[in-house]
């Protein structure tokens, strides 16, 4: 699978990873099997959060015995993101995940605590060996500018944001900002939220035509399109082992310039919004 550098000084990470939002709401054995199938297929980047219910507990079982090959990410809720609260939340996640460190730890979205407090906690966690890097989620350019002033160049590993075919707002400013500052962009909900284009639509037909040409699936084409930029990775969630394997195969798919242009026309990015979309 194609890999991309995760932040200025980070490791190479698979372009397609595994999201885990709502993972705890289905059958536990099925969820564990799907995660393991994804890891076996090369999707070793697993993303979770303290907000995601029991997802951290499910992941702990799924990665048992193979932690060293996993790039593991979790997130602190804004209400917990004071200096002491961030450290406590991280230690709680580590316990639930049954590991001694996270590969990256994110502020889930902007809250009321000063960014300097959260960054100080991140730095303390790095010094203690409990996290290897840190980043943010749902940050627009003005938030990123403020964070850069606090932390300095090279410290922000990633910005995890909403990005799918029908929601391309981050292409206006967020992706260019992150590319300029060597910050990885991680696309969450890359298939949308229960609104993936149906075959009967113009966009769905364009996806199907390209998928047929590559003997691929429409979801694989969508993932390949979304990760076409050198800065962007994606973390789709899989509900089954077969779905995980399908997602992983997108990491090998390369679209031509004409195919990218066709999808760009079928799913126009639209005007720049006043605020960053998020779920």
Coordinates of C-alpha atoms in Angstrom, one line a residue:
X1 CA 0.0 0.0 0.0
X2 CA 1.1 3.6 -0.7
X3 CA 2.4 5.4 2.4
X4 CA 2.8 9.0 3.2
X5 CA 4.8 10.9 5.8
X6 CA 2.8 11.7 8.9
X7 CA 3.9 15.2 9.7
X8 CA 7.3 16.9 9.2
X9 CA 9.3 14.4 11.2
X10 CA 6.9 11.5 11.4
X11 CA 7.0 8.0 10.0
X12 CA 5.5 6.7 6.8
X13 CA 1.9 5.7 7.4
X14 CA -0.5 3.8 5.1
X15 CA -2.6 6.2 2.9
X16 CA -5.7 4.2 3.9
X17 CA -6.2 3.6 7.6
X18 CA -9.1 2.5 9.8
X19 CA -11.7 4.8 11.5
X20 CA -13.6 3.5 14.5
X21 CA -16.5 5.9 15.2
X22 CA -19.6 3.8 16.1
X23 CA -17.4 0.7 16.1
X24 CA -18.7 -0.3 19.6
X25 CA -22.3 -0.3 18.4
X26 CA -22.3 -3.5 16.5
X27 CA -21.2 -7.1 17.2
X28 CA -17.9 -7.0 19.1
X29 CA -16.4 -10.1 17.4
X30 CA -17.3 -8.8 14.0
X31 CA -15.6 -5.5 14.8
X32 CA -12.5 -7.1 16.0
X33 CA -12.3 -9.4 13.0
X34 CA -12.7 -6.4 10.7
X35 CA -9.9 -4.5 12.3
X36 CA -7.6 -7.5 12.2
X37 CA -8.5 -8.1 8.5
X38 CA -7.7 -4.5 7.8
X39 CA -4.3 -4.7 9.6
X40 CA -3.5 -7.8 7.7
X41 CA -4.3 -5.9 4.4
X42 CA -1.9 -3.1 5.4
X43 CA -4.2 -0.7 7.1
X44 CA -2.1 -0.4 10.2
X45 CA -3.1 3.2 11.0
X46 CA -6.0 2.9 13.5
X47 CA -7.8 6.0 14.7
X48 CA -10.0 6.3 17.7
X49 CA -11.1 8.7 20.5
X50 CA -12.2 8.8 24.1
X51 CA -15.5 10.1 22.7
X52 CA -16.1 6.9 20.8
X53 CA -17.6 4.9 23.6
X54 CA -16.0 1.5 24.0
X55 CA -14.1 1.6 20.7
X56 CA -10.7 1.8 22.6
X57 CA -11.6 -1.4 24.4
X58 CA -12.5 -3.2 21.1
X59 CA -9.2 -2.0 19.5
X60 CA -7.2 -3.3 22.5
X61 CA -8.5 -6.8 21.7
X62 CA -8.0 -6.4 18.0
X63 CA -4.3 -5.3 18.2
X64 CA -3.2 -7.6 21.0
X65 CA 0.1 -9.2 20.2
X66 CA 0.8 -6.8 17.3
X67 CA 1.0 -3.4 18.8
X68 CA 4.5 -2.6 17.4
X69 CA 3.2 -2.6 13.8
X70 CA 0.2 -0.4 14.5
X71 CA 0.1 3.4 14.1
X72 CA -2.3 4.2 16.9
X73 CA -4.1 7.5 17.3
X74 CA -6.6 8.7 19.9
X75 CA -8.2 12.1 20.8
X76 CA -8.9 14.2 23.9
X77 CA -12.2 15.9 24.2
X78 CA -12.1 19.7 24.4
X79 CA -13.7 19.7 27.8
X80 CA -10.8 17.6 29.1
X81 CA -8.1 19.6 27.3
X82 CA -6.6 21.6 30.1
X83 CA -2.9 20.8 30.9
X84 CA -3.7 18.3 33.7
X85 CA -7.0 17.1 32.0
X86 CA -5.2 16.2 28.8
X87 CA -2.6 14.1 30.6
X88 CA -5.3 12.3 32.6
X89 CA -7.4 11.7 29.5
X90 CA -4.4 10.3 27.7
X91 CA -3.5 8.0 30.6
X92 CA -7.1 6.8 30.6
X93 CA -7.0 6.0 26.9
X94 CA -3.7 4.2 27.2
X95 CA -5.2 2.0 29.9
X96 CA -8.3 1.2 27.8
X97 CA -6.1 0.5 24.8
X98 CA -3.8 -1.7 26.8
X99 CA -0.7 0.0 25.5
X100 CA 2.1 2.2 26.9
X101 CA 2.1 4.9 24.2
X102 CA 0.1 6.5 21.4
X103 CA 1.7 7.2 18.0
X104 CA -0.3 10.4 17.8
X105 CA -2.7 12.2 20.2
X106 CA -5.2 14.8 18.9
X107 CA -7.3 17.6 20.3
X108 CA -10.7 16.5 19.0
X109 CA -11.9 20.0 18.2
X110 CA -11.3 23.6 19.5
X111 CA -12.6 24.2 23.0
X112 CA -12.4 26.8 25.7
X113 CA -9.1 25.9 27.1
X114 CA -6.1 28.0 25.8
X115 CA -4.2 26.1 23.1
X116 CA -1.0 26.8 25.1
X117 CA -2.3 24.6 27.9
X118 CA -3.1 21.7 25.7
X119 CA 0.2 22.0 23.8
X120 CA 2.1 22.0 27.1
X121 CA 0.4 18.8 28.0
X122 CA 1.2 17.3 24.7
X123 CA 4.9 18.2 25.2
X124 CA 4.9 16.7 28.6
X125 CA 3.4 13.5 27.3
X126 CA 6.0 13.3 24.6
X127 CA 8.8 13.8 27.2
X128 CA 7.3 11.0 29.3
X129 CA 7.2 8.6 26.2
X130 CA 3.4 8.3 26.4
X131 CA 2.8 9.8 22.9
X132 CA 5.2 10.1 20.0
X133 CA 3.5 13.1 18.3
X134 CA 0.4 15.2 18.5
X135 CA -2.1 17.0 16.3
X136 CA -5.6 18.3 16.0
X137 CA -9.0 17.6 14.5
X138 CA -11.6 20.0 13.0
X139 CA -9.2 23.0 12.8
X140 CA -9.7 25.7 10.2
X141 CA -6.9 27.9 9.0
X142 CA -7.4 30.6 11.6
X143 CA -7.2 28.0 14.3
X144 CA -4.1 26.5 12.7
X145 CA -2.4 29.9 12.5
X146 CA -3.0 30.4 16.2
X147 CA -1.8 26.9 17.0
X148 CA 1.4 27.5 14.9
X149 CA 2.1 30.6 16.9
X150 CA 1.9 28.7 20.1
X151 CA 3.7 25.5 19.1
X152 CA 6.1 26.5 16.3
X153 CA 6.9 24.9 13.0
X154 CA 7.2 21.1 12.8
X155 CA 5.3 20.3 15.9
X156 CA 1.8 19.7 14.5
X157 CA 1.7 16.2 13.0
X158 CA -1.8 16.3 11.5
X159 CA -5.2 17.9 11.2
X160 CA -8.1 15.4 10.9
X161 CA -11.0 16.8 9.1
X162 CA -14.3 16.0 7.3
X163 CA -13.7 15.2 3.7
X164 CA -15.7 13.3 1.1
X165 CA -16.9 13.7 -2.4
X166 CA -19.8 15.9 -1.5
X167 CA -17.9 17.9 1.1
X168 CA -14.7 19.3 -0.4
X169 CA -14.4 22.5 1.6
X170 CA -10.9 21.7 3.0
X171 CA -9.5 22.0 -0.6
X172 CA -9.9 25.8 -0.5
X173 CA -7.5 26.6 2.3
X174 CA -6.9 23.8 4.8
X175 CA -5.1 21.4 2.5
X176 CA -2.9 24.1 1.1
X177 CA -2.0 25.4 4.6
X178 CA -1.2 21.9 5.8
X179 CA 0.9 21.1 2.7
X180 CA 2.8 24.3 3.3
X181 CA 3.6 23.4 6.9
X182 CA 4.2 19.7 6.4
X183 CA 1.1 18.7 8.4
X184 CA -0.7 15.5 7.4
X185 CA -4.4 15.9 6.5
X186 CA -6.5 12.9 7.7
X187 CA -9.9 12.6 6.1
X188 CA -12.6 11.3 8.3
X189 CA -16.0 10.0 7.1
X190 CA -14.6 9.7 3.5
X191 CA -17.8 8.1 2.3
X192 CA -20.0 10.8 3.8
X193 CA -22.5 10.2 6.6
X194 CA -25.1 7.8 5.1
X195 CA -25.1 9.8 1.9
X196 CA -22.7 8.0 -0.5
X197 CA -23.7 8.8 -4.1
X198 CA -26.1 6.3 -5.5
X199 CA -25.6 4.7 -9.0
X200 CA -28.7 6.6 -10.3
X201 CA -27.0 10.0 -9.8
X202 CA -24.7 11.7 -12.2
X203 CA -21.8 11.5 -9.8
X204 CA -22.6 7.8 -9.0
X205 CA -22.5 7.0 -12.7
X206 CA -19.1 8.7 -13.1
X207 CA -17.8 6.7 -10.2
X208 CA -19.1 3.5 -11.6
X209 CA -17.6 4.1 -15.0
X210 CA -14.1 4.7 -13.6
X211 CA -14.5 1.7 -11.2
X212 CA -15.4 -0.5 -14.2
X213 CA -12.3 0.6 -16.1
X214 CA -10.1 -0.4 -13.1
X215 CA -12.1 -3.5 -12.1
X216 CA -12.5 -1.8 -8.8
X217 CA -15.4 -0.7 -6.6
X218 CA -16.9 2.8 -6.5
X219 CA -15.8 3.2 -2.9
X220 CA -12.2 2.4 -3.9
X221 CA -12.4 5.0 -6.6
X222 CA -13.7 7.6 -4.1
X223 CA -10.9 6.9 -1.6
X224 CA -8.3 7.1 -4.4
X225 CA -9.7 10.5 -5.5
X226 CA -9.7 11.9 -2.0
X227 CA -6.1 10.8 -1.3
X228 CA -4.8 12.1 -4.6
X229 CA -3.1 15.1 -2.9
X230 CA 0.3 14.2 -1.3
X231 CA -0.8 15.6 2.1
X232 CA -4.0 13.6 2.4
X233 CA -4.7 10.2 4.0
X234 CA -8.1 8.7 4.8
X235 CA -9.6 6.6 7.6
X236 CA -12.8 4.9 6.5
X237 CA -14.6 2.6 9.0
X238 CA -15.3 -0.9 8.0
X239 CA -18.3 -2.9 9.4
X240 CA -16.9 -6.3 8.2
X241 CA -13.7 -8.0 7.2
X242 CA -14.7 -7.9 3.5
X243 CA -15.4 -4.2 3.7
X244 CA -12.0 -3.7 5.4
X245 CA -10.3 -5.6 2.6
X246 CA -12.2 -3.5 0.0
X247 CA -11.0 -0.3 1.7
X248 CA -7.4 -1.5 1.8
X249 CA -7.3 -2.2 -1.9
X250 CA -7.9 1.5 -2.6
X251 CA -4.3 2.1 -1.4
X252 CA -3.1 0.5 -4.6
X253 CA -5.4 2.3 -7.0
X254 CA -4.1 5.1 -9.1
X255 CA -6.4 7.4 -11.1
X256 CA -5.4 9.1 -14.3
X257 CA -5.5 12.9 -14.7
X258 CA -8.6 12.6 -16.9
X259 CA -10.4 10.4 -14.3
X260 CA -9.6 12.9 -11.6
X261 CA -10.9 15.7 -13.8
X262 CA -14.1 13.7 -14.5
X263 CA -14.7 13.3 -10.7
X264 CA -13.9 16.9 -10.1
X265 CA -16.6 17.9 -12.5
X266 CA -19.1 15.4 -11.2
X267 CA -18.5 16.5 -7.6
X268 CA -17.7 20.2 -7.7
X269 CA -16.1 21.5 -4.6
X270 CA -18.3 24.6 -4.4
X271 CA -17.5 28.0 -2.9
X272 CA -15.4 28.4 0.3
X273 CA -17.7 28.1 3.3
X274 CA -17.7 30.6 6.2
X275 CA -16.7 27.9 8.7
X276 CA -15.2 24.5 8.5
X277 CA -17.7 21.7 8.1
X278 CA -17.5 19.0 10.8
X279 CA -19.5 16.1 12.2

